[in-house]
PDB file of C-alpha atoms and ligand atoms in Angstrom:
ATOM      1  CA  UNK A   1       0.000   0.000   0.000  1.00  0.00           C
ATOM      2  CA  UNK A   2       1.152   3.563  -0.693  1.00  0.00           C
ATOM      3  CA  UNK A   3       2.831   5.412   2.182  1.00  0.00           C
ATOM      4  CA  UNK A   4       1.351   8.687   1.054  1.00  0.00           C
ATOM      5  CA  UNK A   5      -2.296   7.747   0.605  1.00  0.00           C
ATOM      6  CA  UNK A   6      -4.512   6.726   3.492  1.00  0.00           C
ATOM      7  CA  UNK A   7      -7.872   5.533   2.211  1.00  0.00           C
ATOM      8  CA  UNK A   8     -10.867   6.396   4.389  1.00  0.00           C
ATOM      9  CA  UNK A   9     -13.450   3.609   4.360  1.00  0.00           C
ATOM     10  CA  UNK A  10     -16.661   4.699   2.641  1.00  0.00           C
ATOM     11  CA  UNK A  11     -19.973   3.539   4.010  1.00  0.00           C
ATOM     12  CA  UNK A  12     -21.823   3.961   0.723  1.00  0.00           C
ATOM     13  CA  UNK A  13     -19.470   1.430  -0.908  1.00  0.00           C
ATOM     14  CA  UNK A  14     -19.951  -1.002   1.978  1.00  0.00           C
ATOM     15  CA  UNK A  15     -16.269  -0.747   2.865  1.00  0.00           C
ATOM     16  CA  UNK A  16     -15.281  -2.896   5.845  1.00  0.00           C
ATOM     17  CA  UNK A  17     -11.699  -3.904   5.189  1.00  0.00           C
ATOM     18  CA  UNK A  18     -10.356  -7.200   6.492  1.00  0.00           C
ATOM     19  CA  UNK A  19      -7.302  -6.794   8.709  1.00  0.00           C
ATOM     20  CA  UNK A  20      -7.186 -10.029  10.740  1.00  0.00           C
ATOM     21  CA  UNK A  21      -4.361 -12.126   9.232  1.00  0.00           C
ATOM     22  CA  UNK A  22      -5.760 -15.339  10.759  1.00  0.00           C
ATOM     23  CA  UNK A  23      -9.173 -14.801   9.149  1.00  0.00           C
ATOM     24  CA  UNK A  24      -7.579 -13.839   5.812  1.00  0.00           C
ATOM     25  CA  UNK A  25      -5.559 -17.110   5.818  1.00  0.00           C
ATOM     26  CA  UNK A  26      -8.602 -19.145   6.728  1.00  0.00           C
ATOM     27  CA  UNK A  27     -10.553 -17.659   3.809  1.00  0.00           C
ATOM     28  CA  UNK A  28      -7.675 -18.270   1.408  1.00  0.00           C
ATOM     29  CA  UNK A  29      -7.386 -21.880   2.642  1.00  0.00           C
ATOM     30  CA  UNK A  30     -11.119 -22.378   2.037  1.00  0.00           C
ATOM     31  CA  UNK A  31     -10.814 -20.997  -1.517  1.00  0.00           C
ATOM     32  CA  UNK A  32      -7.578 -22.953  -2.119  1.00  0.00           C
ATOM     33  CA  UNK A  33      -6.625 -21.162  -5.373  1.00  0.00           C
ATOM     34  CA  UNK A  34      -4.197 -22.907  -7.713  1.00  0.00           C
ATOM     35  CA  UNK A  35      -1.973 -21.972 -10.645  1.00  0.00           C
ATOM     36  CA  UNK A  36      -3.821 -22.320 -13.948  1.00  0.00           C
ATOM     37  CA  UNK A  37      -7.173 -21.332 -12.432  1.00  0.00           C
ATOM     38  CA  UNK A  38      -9.107 -18.202 -13.379  1.00  0.00           C
ATOM     39  CA  UNK A  39     -10.249 -16.198 -10.351  1.00  0.00           C
ATOM     40  CA  UNK A  40     -12.474 -13.130 -10.219  1.00  0.00           C
ATOM     41  CA  UNK A  41     -12.437 -10.981  -7.084  1.00  0.00           C
ATOM     42  CA  UNK A  42     -15.315  -8.596  -6.487  1.00  0.00           C
ATOM     43  CA  UNK A  43     -14.427  -5.535  -4.426  1.00  0.00           C
ATOM     44  CA  UNK A  44     -10.678  -6.047  -3.771  1.00  0.00           C
ATOM     45  CA  UNK A  45     -10.624  -2.897  -1.616  1.00  0.00           C
ATOM     46  CA  UNK A  46      -7.061  -2.432  -0.396  1.00  0.00           C
ATOM     47  CA  UNK A  47      -6.075  -5.931  -1.436  1.00  0.00           C
ATOM     48  CA  UNK A  48      -6.458  -7.962   1.779  1.00  0.00           C
ATOM     49  CA  UNK A  49      -7.404 -11.122  -0.134  1.00  0.00           C
ATOM     50  CA  UNK A  50      -5.902 -10.129  -3.495  1.00  0.00           C
ATOM     51  CA  UNK A  51      -2.299 -10.708  -2.382  1.00  0.00           C
ATOM     52  CA  UNK A  52      -2.894 -14.325  -1.345  1.00  0.00           C
ATOM     53  CA  UNK A  53      -5.011 -15.054  -4.399  1.00  0.00           C
ATOM     54  CA  UNK A  54      -2.199 -13.853  -6.685  1.00  0.00           C
ATOM     55  CA  UNK A  55       0.469 -15.736  -4.735  1.00  0.00           C
ATOM     56  CA  UNK A  56      -1.218 -18.963  -5.860  1.00  0.00           C
ATOM     57  CA  UNK A  57      -0.159 -18.224  -9.459  1.00  0.00           C
ATOM     58  CA  UNK A  58      -3.783 -18.106 -10.650  1.00  0.00           C
ATOM     59  CA  UNK A  59      -5.012 -15.557 -13.195  1.00  0.00           C
ATOM     60  CA  UNK A  60      -6.987 -12.889 -11.341  1.00  0.00           C
ATOM     61  CA  UNK A  61      -9.488 -10.308 -12.597  1.00  0.00           C
ATOM     62  CA  UNK A  62     -10.626  -7.817  -9.958  1.00  0.00           C
ATOM     63  CA  UNK A  63     -13.695  -5.564 -10.177  1.00  0.00           C
ATOM     64  CA  UNK A  64     -13.666  -2.466  -7.971  1.00  0.00           C
ATOM     65  CA  UNK A  65     -16.193   0.365  -7.972  1.00  0.00           C
ATOM     66  CA  UNK A  66     -14.328   2.957  -5.885  1.00  0.00           C
ATOM     67  CA  UNK A  67     -12.192   5.101  -8.218  1.00  0.00           C
ATOM     68  CA  UNK A  68     -10.033   6.243  -5.293  1.00  0.00           C
ATOM     69  CA  UNK A  69      -8.822   2.689  -4.715  1.00  0.00           C
ATOM     70  CA  UNK A  70      -7.660   2.240  -8.311  1.00  0.00           C
ATOM     71  CA  UNK A  71      -4.228   3.950  -8.019  1.00  0.00           C
ATOM     72  CA  UNK A  72      -3.539   2.123  -4.783  1.00  0.00           C
ATOM     73  CA  UNK A  73      -4.424  -1.245  -6.324  1.00  0.00           C
ATOM     74  CA  UNK A  74      -2.388  -0.514  -9.471  1.00  0.00           C
ATOM     75  CA  UNK A  75       0.618   0.470  -7.406  1.00  0.00           C
ATOM     76  CA  UNK A  76       0.402  -2.664  -5.317  1.00  0.00           C
ATOM     77  CA  UNK A  77      -0.478  -5.260  -7.972  1.00  0.00           C
ATOM     78  CA  UNK A  78      -0.004  -3.567 -11.385  1.00  0.00           C
ATOM     79  CA  UNK A  79       3.145  -5.491 -12.232  1.00  0.00           C
ATOM     80  CA  UNK A  80       1.887  -8.886 -11.069  1.00  0.00           C
ATOM     81  CA  UNK A  81       1.451 -11.420 -13.849  1.00  0.00           C
ATOM     82  CA  UNK A  82      -2.114 -12.458 -14.643  1.00  0.00           C
ATOM     83  CA  UNK A  83      -3.681  -9.524 -12.730  1.00  0.00           C
ATOM     84  CA  UNK A  84      -6.264  -7.278 -14.411  1.00  0.00           C
ATOM     85  CA  UNK A  85      -8.309  -4.497 -12.875  1.00  0.00           C
ATOM     86  CA  UNK A  86     -11.802  -3.563 -14.069  1.00  0.00           C
ATOM     87  CA  UNK A  87     -13.031  -0.331 -12.534  1.00  0.00           C
ATOM     88  CA  UNK A  88     -16.820  -0.397 -12.362  1.00  0.00           C
ATOM     89  CA  UNK A  89     -19.956  -1.810 -10.836  1.00  0.00           C
ATOM     90  CA  UNK A  90     -19.946  -5.596 -10.411  1.00  0.00           C
ATOM     91  CA  UNK A  91     -23.757  -5.517 -10.634  1.00  0.00           C
ATOM     92  CA  UNK A  92     -23.484  -4.357 -14.247  1.00  0.00           C
ATOM     93  CA  UNK A  93     -20.391  -6.356 -15.151  1.00  0.00           C
ATOM     94  CA  UNK A  94     -20.738  -8.845 -17.992  1.00  0.00           C
ATOM     95  CA  UNK A  95     -18.960 -11.899 -16.569  1.00  0.00           C
ATOM     96  CA  UNK A  96     -19.267 -13.638 -19.943  1.00  0.00           C
ATOM     97  CA  UNK A  97     -16.533 -11.214 -21.132  1.00  0.00           C
ATOM     98  CA  UNK A  98     -13.998 -12.973 -18.947  1.00  0.00           C
ATOM     99  CA  UNK A  99     -14.389 -16.517 -20.205  1.00  0.00           C
ATOM    100  CA  UNK A 100     -16.354 -18.497 -22.735  1.00  0.00           C
ATOM    101  CA  UNK A 101     -15.447 -21.837 -21.168  1.00  0.00           C
ATOM    102  CA  UNK A 102     -18.109 -23.559 -19.060  1.00  0.00           C
ATOM    103  CA  UNK A 103     -17.473 -23.828 -15.306  1.00  0.00           C
ATOM    104  CA  UNK A 104     -14.170 -21.955 -15.598  1.00  0.00           C
ATOM    105  CA  UNK A 105     -14.508 -18.935 -13.280  1.00  0.00           C
ATOM    106  CA  UNK A 106     -13.898 -19.010  -9.538  1.00  0.00           C
ATOM    107  CA  UNK A 107     -15.568 -15.917  -8.089  1.00  0.00           C
ATOM    108  CA  UNK A 108     -14.603 -14.613  -4.648  1.00  0.00           C
ATOM    109  CA  UNK A 109     -15.181 -11.531  -2.542  1.00  0.00           C
ATOM    110  CA  UNK A 110     -15.716  -9.940   0.800  1.00  0.00           C
ATOM    111  CA  UNK A 111     -18.868  -8.389  -0.570  1.00  0.00           C
ATOM    112  CA  UNK A 112     -20.346  -5.005   0.204  1.00  0.00           C
ATOM    113  CA  UNK A 113     -23.394  -6.108   2.181  1.00  0.00           C
ATOM    114  CA  UNK A 114     -25.758  -3.650   0.512  1.00  0.00           C
ATOM    115  CA  UNK A 115     -25.376  -5.340  -2.894  1.00  0.00           C
ATOM    116  CA  UNK A 116     -24.799  -8.962  -1.921  1.00  0.00           C
ATOM    117  CA  UNK A 117     -28.238 -10.367  -2.800  1.00  0.00           C
ATOM    118  CA  UNK A 118     -28.646  -8.630  -6.202  1.00  0.00           C
ATOM    119  CA  UNK A 119     -25.039  -9.534  -7.010  1.00  0.00           C
ATOM    120  CA  UNK A 120     -25.631 -13.230  -6.294  1.00  0.00           C
ATOM    121  CA  UNK A 121     -28.712 -13.136  -8.564  1.00  0.00           C
ATOM    122  CA  UNK A 122     -26.659 -11.382 -11.254  1.00  0.00           C
ATOM    123  CA  UNK A 123     -23.956 -14.060 -10.981  1.00  0.00           C
ATOM    124  CA  UNK A 124     -26.536 -16.846 -11.153  1.00  0.00           C
ATOM    125  CA  UNK A 125     -27.461 -15.557 -14.602  1.00  0.00           C
ATOM    126  CA  UNK A 126     -23.903 -16.562 -15.599  1.00  0.00           C
ATOM    127  CA  UNK A 127     -23.960 -19.800 -13.568  1.00  0.00           C
ATOM    128  CA  UNK A 128     -22.839 -21.975 -16.502  1.00  0.00           C
ATOM    129  CA  UNK A 129     -19.445 -20.173 -16.653  1.00  0.00           C
ATOM    130  CA  UNK A 130     -18.847 -20.395 -12.913  1.00  0.00           C
ATOM    131  CA  UNK A 131     -16.956 -23.205 -11.203  1.00  0.00           C
ATOM    132  CA  UNK A 132     -17.595 -21.952  -7.666  1.00  0.00           C
ATOM    133  CA  UNK A 133     -18.068 -18.821  -5.528  1.00  0.00           C
ATOM    134  CA  UNK A 134     -16.751 -17.959  -2.074  1.00  0.00           C
ATOM    135  CA  UNK A 135     -18.238 -14.924  -0.382  1.00  0.00           C
ATOM    136  CA  UNK A 136     -18.105 -13.115   2.922  1.00  0.00           C
ATOM    137  CA  UNK A 137     -21.663 -12.028   3.674  1.00  0.00           C
ATOM    138  CA  UNK A 138     -23.760 -11.050   6.633  1.00  0.00           C
ATOM    139  CA  UNK A 139     -24.171 -14.201   8.723  1.00  0.00           C
ATOM    140  CA  UNK A 140     -27.931 -13.813   8.552  1.00  0.00           C
ATOM    141  CA  UNK A 141     -27.804 -13.882   4.735  1.00  0.00           C
ATOM    142  CA  UNK A 142     -25.617 -17.014   4.757  1.00  0.00           C
ATOM    143  CA  UNK A 143     -28.139 -18.686   7.084  1.00  0.00           C
ATOM    144  CA  UNK A 144     -30.890 -17.870   4.608  1.00  0.00           C
ATOM    145  CA  UNK A 145     -28.821 -19.169   1.679  1.00  0.00           C
ATOM    146  CA  UNK A 146     -28.113 -22.475   3.437  1.00  0.00           C
ATOM    147  CA  UNK A 147     -31.578 -22.858   5.027  1.00  0.00           C
ATOM    148  CA  UNK A 148     -33.691 -25.991   4.785  1.00  0.00           C
ATOM    149  CA  UNK A 149     -37.489 -26.133   4.424  1.00  0.00           C
ATOM    150  CA  UNK A 150     -39.523 -25.862   7.607  1.00  0.00           C
ATOM    151  CA  UNK A 151     -37.779 -22.911   9.247  1.00  0.00           C
ATOM    152  CA  UNK A 152     -38.120 -19.154   9.191  1.00  0.00           C
ATOM    153  CA  UNK A 153     -34.926 -18.689   7.124  1.00  0.00           C
ATOM    154  CA  UNK A 154     -36.280 -20.731   4.182  1.00  0.00           C
ATOM    155  CA  UNK A 155     -37.502 -18.338   1.514  1.00  0.00           C
ATOM    156  CA  UNK A 156     -36.976 -16.848  -1.931  1.00  0.00           C
ATOM    157  CA  UNK A 157     -33.199 -16.476  -1.525  1.00  0.00           C
ATOM    158  CA  UNK A 158     -32.681 -20.075  -0.301  1.00  0.00           C
ATOM    159  CA  UNK A 159     -34.870 -21.557  -3.018  1.00  0.00           C
ATOM    160  CA  UNK A 160     -33.551 -19.615  -6.003  1.00  0.00           C
ATOM    161  CA  UNK A 161     -29.901 -20.059  -4.984  1.00  0.00           C
ATOM    162  CA  UNK A 162     -30.333 -23.760  -4.156  1.00  0.00           C
ATOM    163  CA  UNK A 163     -32.071 -24.247  -7.511  1.00  0.00           C
ATOM    164  CA  UNK A 164     -28.732 -23.339  -9.145  1.00  0.00           C
ATOM    165  CA  UNK A 165     -26.109 -24.189  -6.516  1.00  0.00           C
ATOM    166  CA  UNK A 166     -24.979 -26.406  -3.679  1.00  0.00           C
ATOM    167  CA  UNK A 167     -24.565 -24.142  -0.634  1.00  0.00           C
ATOM    168  CA  UNK A 168     -22.047 -24.614   2.206  1.00  0.00           C
ATOM    169  CA  UNK A 169     -21.925 -22.325   5.241  1.00  0.00           C
ATOM    170  CA  UNK A 170     -18.189 -22.616   5.968  1.00  0.00           C
ATOM    171  CA  UNK A 171     -17.484 -20.490   9.074  1.00  0.00           C
ATOM    172  CA  UNK A 172     -18.439 -17.331  10.909  1.00  0.00           C
ATOM    173  CA  UNK A 173     -16.358 -14.174  11.284  1.00  0.00           C
ATOM    174  CA  UNK A 174     -16.841 -11.636  14.078  1.00  0.00           C
ATOM    175  CA  UNK A 175     -16.894  -7.843  13.579  1.00  0.00           C
ATOM    176  CA  UNK A 176     -13.374  -7.461  15.040  1.00  0.00           C
ATOM    177  CA  UNK A 177     -11.791  -8.896  11.865  1.00  0.00           C
ATOM    178  CA  UNK A 178     -12.749  -5.735   9.925  1.00  0.00           C
ATOM    179  CA  UNK A 179     -11.854  -2.098   9.925  1.00  0.00           C
ATOM    180  CA  UNK A 180     -14.210  -0.381  10.526  1.00  0.00           C
ATOM    181  CA  UNK A 181     -16.042  -3.126  12.438  1.00  0.00           C
ATOM    182  CA  UNK A 182     -19.534  -3.794  11.051  1.00  0.00           C
ATOM    183  CA  UNK A 183     -22.504  -3.950  13.435  1.00  0.00           C
ATOM    184  CA  UNK A 184     -23.346  -7.524  12.435  1.00  0.00           C
ATOM    185  CA  UNK A 185     -21.653 -10.933  12.341  1.00  0.00           C
ATOM    186  CA  UNK A 186     -20.383 -12.217   9.021  1.00  0.00           C
ATOM    187  CA  UNK A 187     -19.860 -15.655   7.521  1.00  0.00           C
ATOM    188  CA  UNK A 188     -18.118 -17.317   4.616  1.00  0.00           C
ATOM    189  CA  UNK A 189     -20.261 -19.258   2.180  1.00  0.00           C
ATOM    190  CA  UNK A 190     -19.313 -21.532  -0.720  1.00  0.00           C
ATOM    191  CA  UNK A 191     -21.733 -21.754  -3.666  1.00  0.00           C
ATOM    192  CA  UNK A 192     -21.104 -24.449  -6.282  1.00  0.00           C
ATOM    193  CA  UNK A 193     -23.333 -24.323  -9.391  1.00  0.00           C
ATOM    194  CA  UNK A 194     -24.826 -27.761 -10.064  1.00  0.00           C
ATOM    195  CA  UNK A 195     -23.317 -29.547 -13.080  1.00  0.00           C
ATOM    196  CA  UNK A 196     -26.878 -30.843 -13.625  1.00  0.00           C
ATOM    197  CA  UNK A 197     -29.834 -29.147 -12.000  1.00  0.00           C
ATOM    198  CA  UNK A 198     -31.338 -31.592  -9.470  1.00  0.00           C
ATOM    199  CA  UNK A 199     -34.862 -30.214 -10.057  1.00  0.00           C
ATOM    200  CA  UNK A 200     -34.980 -28.483 -13.463  1.00  0.00           C
ATOM    201  CA  UNK A 201     -38.033 -26.310 -14.070  1.00  0.00           C
ATOM    202  CA  UNK A 202     -39.639 -26.028 -17.519  1.00  0.00           C
ATOM    203  CA  UNK A 203     -39.243 -22.267 -17.212  1.00  0.00           C
ATOM    204  CA  UNK A 204     -37.203 -20.777 -14.376  1.00  0.00           C
ATOM    205  CA  UNK A 205     -39.130 -17.482 -14.668  1.00  0.00           C
ATOM    206  CA  UNK A 206     -42.271 -19.297 -13.546  1.00  0.00           C
ATOM    207  CA  UNK A 207     -40.357 -20.653 -10.559  1.00  0.00           C
ATOM    208  CA  UNK A 208     -39.312 -17.090  -9.653  1.00  0.00           C
ATOM    209  CA  UNK A 209     -42.950 -15.974  -9.990  1.00  0.00           C
ATOM    210  CA  UNK A 210     -44.416 -18.720  -7.856  1.00  0.00           C
ATOM    211  CA  UNK A 211     -41.756 -18.381  -5.142  1.00  0.00           C
ATOM    212  CA  UNK A 212     -42.096 -14.590  -4.980  1.00  0.00           C
ATOM    213  CA  UNK A 213     -45.871 -14.816  -4.733  1.00  0.00           C
ATOM    214  CA  UNK A 214     -45.805 -17.617  -2.154  1.00  0.00           C
ATOM    215  CA  UNK A 215     -43.445 -15.768   0.195  1.00  0.00           C
ATOM    216  CA  UNK A 216     -45.154 -12.392  -0.156  1.00  0.00           C
ATOM    217  CA  UNK A 217     -47.334 -13.536   2.712  1.00  0.00           C
ATOM    218  CA  UNK A 218     -45.439 -16.382   4.300  1.00  0.00           C
ATOM    219  CA  UNK A 219     -47.926 -16.958   7.141  1.00  0.00           C
ATOM    220  CA  UNK A 220     -50.832 -17.711   4.814  1.00  0.00           C
ATOM    221  CA  UNK A 221     -51.614 -21.087   3.240  1.00  0.00           C
ATOM    222  CA  UNK A 222     -50.454 -21.739  -0.304  1.00  0.00           C
ATOM    223  CA  UNK A 223     -54.069 -21.903  -1.451  1.00  0.00           C
ATOM    224  CA  UNK A 224     -54.421 -18.276  -0.329  1.00  0.00           C
ATOM    225  CA  UNK A 225     -51.075 -16.816  -1.369  1.00  0.00           C
ATOM    226  CA  UNK A 226     -51.094 -18.439  -4.799  1.00  0.00           C
ATOM    227  CA  UNK A 227     -54.721 -17.542  -5.561  1.00  0.00           C
ATOM    228  CA  UNK A 228     -53.706 -15.093  -8.287  1.00  0.00           C
ATOM    229  CA  UNK A 229     -51.568 -17.709 -10.080  1.00  0.00           C
ATOM    230  CA  UNK A 230     -52.964 -21.196  -9.463  1.00  0.00           C
ATOM    231  CA  UNK A 231     -56.338 -22.429  -8.248  1.00  0.00           C
ATOM    232  CA  UNK A 232     -56.805 -25.205  -5.675  1.00  0.00           C
ATOM    233  CA  UNK A 233     -57.131 -27.893  -8.367  1.00  0.00           C
ATOM    234  CA  UNK A 234     -53.914 -26.810 -10.089  1.00  0.00           C
ATOM    235  CA  UNK A 235     -52.062 -26.848  -6.758  1.00  0.00           C
ATOM    236  CA  UNK A 236     -53.381 -30.333  -6.070  1.00  0.00           C
ATOM    237  CA  UNK A 237     -52.413 -31.496  -9.585  1.00  0.00           C
ATOM    238  CA  UNK A 238     -48.850 -30.472  -8.746  1.00  0.00           C
ATOM    239  CA  UNK A 239     -49.009 -32.923  -5.842  1.00  0.00           C
ATOM    240  CA  UNK A 240     -48.933 -30.095  -3.290  1.00  0.00           C
ATOM    241  CA  UNK A 241     -51.171 -29.769  -0.228  1.00  0.00           C
ATOM    242  CA  UNK A 242     -52.696 -26.266  -0.512  1.00  0.00           C
ATOM    243  CA  UNK A 243     -53.271 -26.056   3.232  1.00  0.00           C
ATOM    244  CA  UNK A 244     -49.501 -25.916   3.875  1.00  0.00           C
ATOM    245  CA  UNK A 245     -47.590 -22.674   4.368  1.00  0.00           C
ATOM    246  CA  UNK A 246     -44.853 -21.775   1.849  1.00  0.00           C
ATOM    247  CA  UNK A 247     -42.000 -22.418   4.278  1.00  0.00           C
ATOM    248  CA  UNK A 248     -43.103 -26.074   4.555  1.00  0.00           C
ATOM    249  CA  UNK A 249     -42.468 -26.765   0.849  1.00  0.00           C
ATOM    250  CA  UNK A 250     -39.172 -28.030  -0.525  1.00  0.00           C
ATOM    251  CA  UNK A 251     -37.530 -26.984  -3.805  1.00  0.00           C
ATOM    252  CA  UNK A 252     -38.909 -29.975  -5.737  1.00  0.00           C
ATOM    253  CA  UNK A 253     -42.483 -29.020  -4.746  1.00  0.00           C
ATOM    254  CA  UNK A 254     -41.960 -25.397  -5.820  1.00  0.00           C
ATOM    255  CA  UNK A 255     -40.650 -26.644  -9.175  1.00  0.00           C
ATOM    256  CA  UNK A 256     -43.793 -28.783  -9.617  1.00  0.00           C
ATOM    257  CA  UNK A 257     -45.931 -25.685  -8.930  1.00  0.00           C
ATOM    258  CA  UNK A 258     -43.849 -23.683 -11.422  1.00  0.00           C
ATOM    259  CA  UNK A 259     -44.311 -26.388 -14.075  1.00  0.00           C
ATOM    260  CA  UNK A 260     -48.032 -26.376 -13.373  1.00  0.00           C
ATOM    261  CA  UNK A 261     -48.026 -22.600 -13.874  1.00  0.00           C
ATOM    262  CA  UNK A 262     -45.973 -22.930 -17.077  1.00  0.00           C
ATOM    263  CA  UNK A 263     -48.530 -25.366 -18.448  1.00  0.00           C
ATOM    264  CA  UNK A 264     -51.456 -22.984 -17.806  1.00  0.00           C
ATOM    265  CA  UNK A 265     -49.888 -19.770 -19.136  1.00  0.00           C
ATOM    266  CA  UNK A 266     -49.581 -18.963 -22.836  1.00  0.00           C
ATOM    267  CA  UNK A 267     -45.811 -18.441 -22.461  1.00  0.00           C
ATOM    268  CA  UNK A 268     -45.351 -21.746 -20.708  1.00  0.00           C
ATOM    269  CA  UNK A 269     -47.682 -23.578 -23.046  1.00  0.00           C
ATOM    270  CA  UNK A 270     -44.877 -23.603 -25.622  1.00  0.00           C
ATOM    271  CA  UNK A 271     -42.951 -25.973 -23.379  1.00  0.00           C
ATOM    272  CA  UNK A 272     -45.841 -28.346 -22.964  1.00  0.00           C
ATOM    273  CA  UNK A 273     -45.259 -31.806 -24.342  1.00  0.00           C
TER     274      UNK A 273
HETATM  275  N1  SAM B 301     -11.841  -7.178  -0.245  1.00  0.00           N
HETATM  276  C1  SAM B 301     -11.543  -6.086   0.645  1.00  0.00           C
HETATM  277  C2  SAM B 301     -11.284  -6.630   2.024  1.00  0.00           C
HETATM  278  O1  SAM B 301     -11.660  -7.774   2.286  1.00  0.00           O
HETATM  279  O2  SAM B 301     -10.705  -5.914   2.835  1.00  0.00           O
HETATM  280  C3  SAM B 301     -12.669  -5.052   0.662  1.00  0.00           C
HETATM  281  C4  SAM B 301     -14.015  -5.563   1.098  1.00  0.00           C
HETATM  282  S1  SAM B 301     -15.231  -4.287   1.323  1.00  0.00           S
HETATM  283  C5  SAM B 301     -16.382  -5.147   2.352  1.00  0.00           C
HETATM  284  C6  SAM B 301     -16.153  -4.241  -0.204  1.00  0.00           C
HETATM  285  C7  SAM B 301     -15.410  -3.713  -1.427  1.00  0.00           C
HETATM  286  O3  SAM B 301     -16.302  -3.742  -2.552  1.00  0.00           O
HETATM  287  C8  SAM B 301     -14.931  -2.296  -1.311  1.00  0.00           C
HETATM  288  O4  SAM B 301     -13.623  -2.202  -1.822  1.00  0.00           O
HETATM  289  C9  SAM B 301     -15.911  -1.486  -2.178  1.00  0.00           C
HETATM  290  O5  SAM B 301     -15.364  -0.299  -2.709  1.00  0.00           O
HETATM  291  C10 SAM B 301     -16.230  -2.502  -3.257  1.00  0.00           C
HETATM  292  N2  SAM B 301     -17.526  -2.286  -3.915  1.00  0.00           N
HETATM  293  C11 SAM B 301     -18.650  -1.735  -3.397  1.00  0.00           C
HETATM  294  N3  SAM B 301     -19.659  -1.791  -4.268  1.00  0.00           N
HETATM  295  C12 SAM B 301     -19.164  -2.364  -5.389  1.00  0.00           C
HETATM  296  C13 SAM B 301     -19.719  -2.698  -6.667  1.00  0.00           C
HETATM  297  N4  SAM B 301     -20.998  -2.430  -6.945  1.00  0.00           N
HETATM  298  N5  SAM B 301     -18.922  -3.300  -7.581  1.00  0.00           N
HETATM  299  C14 SAM B 301     -17.616  -3.571  -7.304  1.00  0.00           C
HETATM  300  N6  SAM B 301     -17.040  -3.287  -6.110  1.00  0.00           N
HETATM  301  C15 SAM B 301     -17.799  -2.707  -5.172  1.00  0.00           C
END
């Protein structure tokens, strides 16, 4: 880092910089980067993880929004082989630009918490290029990602992410590992896109629709929440008990409802066999 420039963490960019060497090593061990791999780091900040990622000999693209961090990052890593900096918003970044090979990108980041959910959804739209993802997120978000049916954490985020990925909650990180310290606990999660979807939907947009509608009012029965999309007979035809609440349904059941919806909408009718 430059001796002359002291970067002040900016709240609007979600800047909580990692400074605990033990936590940094633990994250790098979990990622286990290797020479020949293609890594993408979102929000390198001052480079807490970047250094270790590059030391592995892997190719590394970093995407950083804060213009003020660019000179600092260039000074620190500009001459390292395989390192490229993209200044801009990761939410708008076209990840397909980086690789056209399936399952080739390993995406990592201590993510700004304010964009973590939309960013994960954006990355899922490129899931076929991604080998795996390791993220630091709010612990509460990781619990929702890794949730199982039946509990209060199971919802839209768990279902849509688990549709595309295997989710592993690896370990928790306390506020003291960051500067400035956030007000909440954090956790590291590993997301691995499925090579083959375990429960493929005819049309994933119908799955998004049915899940969003179902969890709009999570305390009501499915028969009630899904009234605008599917009637009681259609719910029953999907093999789902309409008197259950949405949090009691697993992914496979939501996919059956989505397929039922696809078969009764003009858009979905195209997929009907
Ligand atoms: N990786 C560093 C670390 O662990 O110390 C910084 C982590 S900090 C929580 C989040 C980083 O993401 C900051 O550097 C911030 O400027 C950057 N950032 C915020 N929003 C971004 C966006 N939309 N696209 C890319 N980077 C972003």
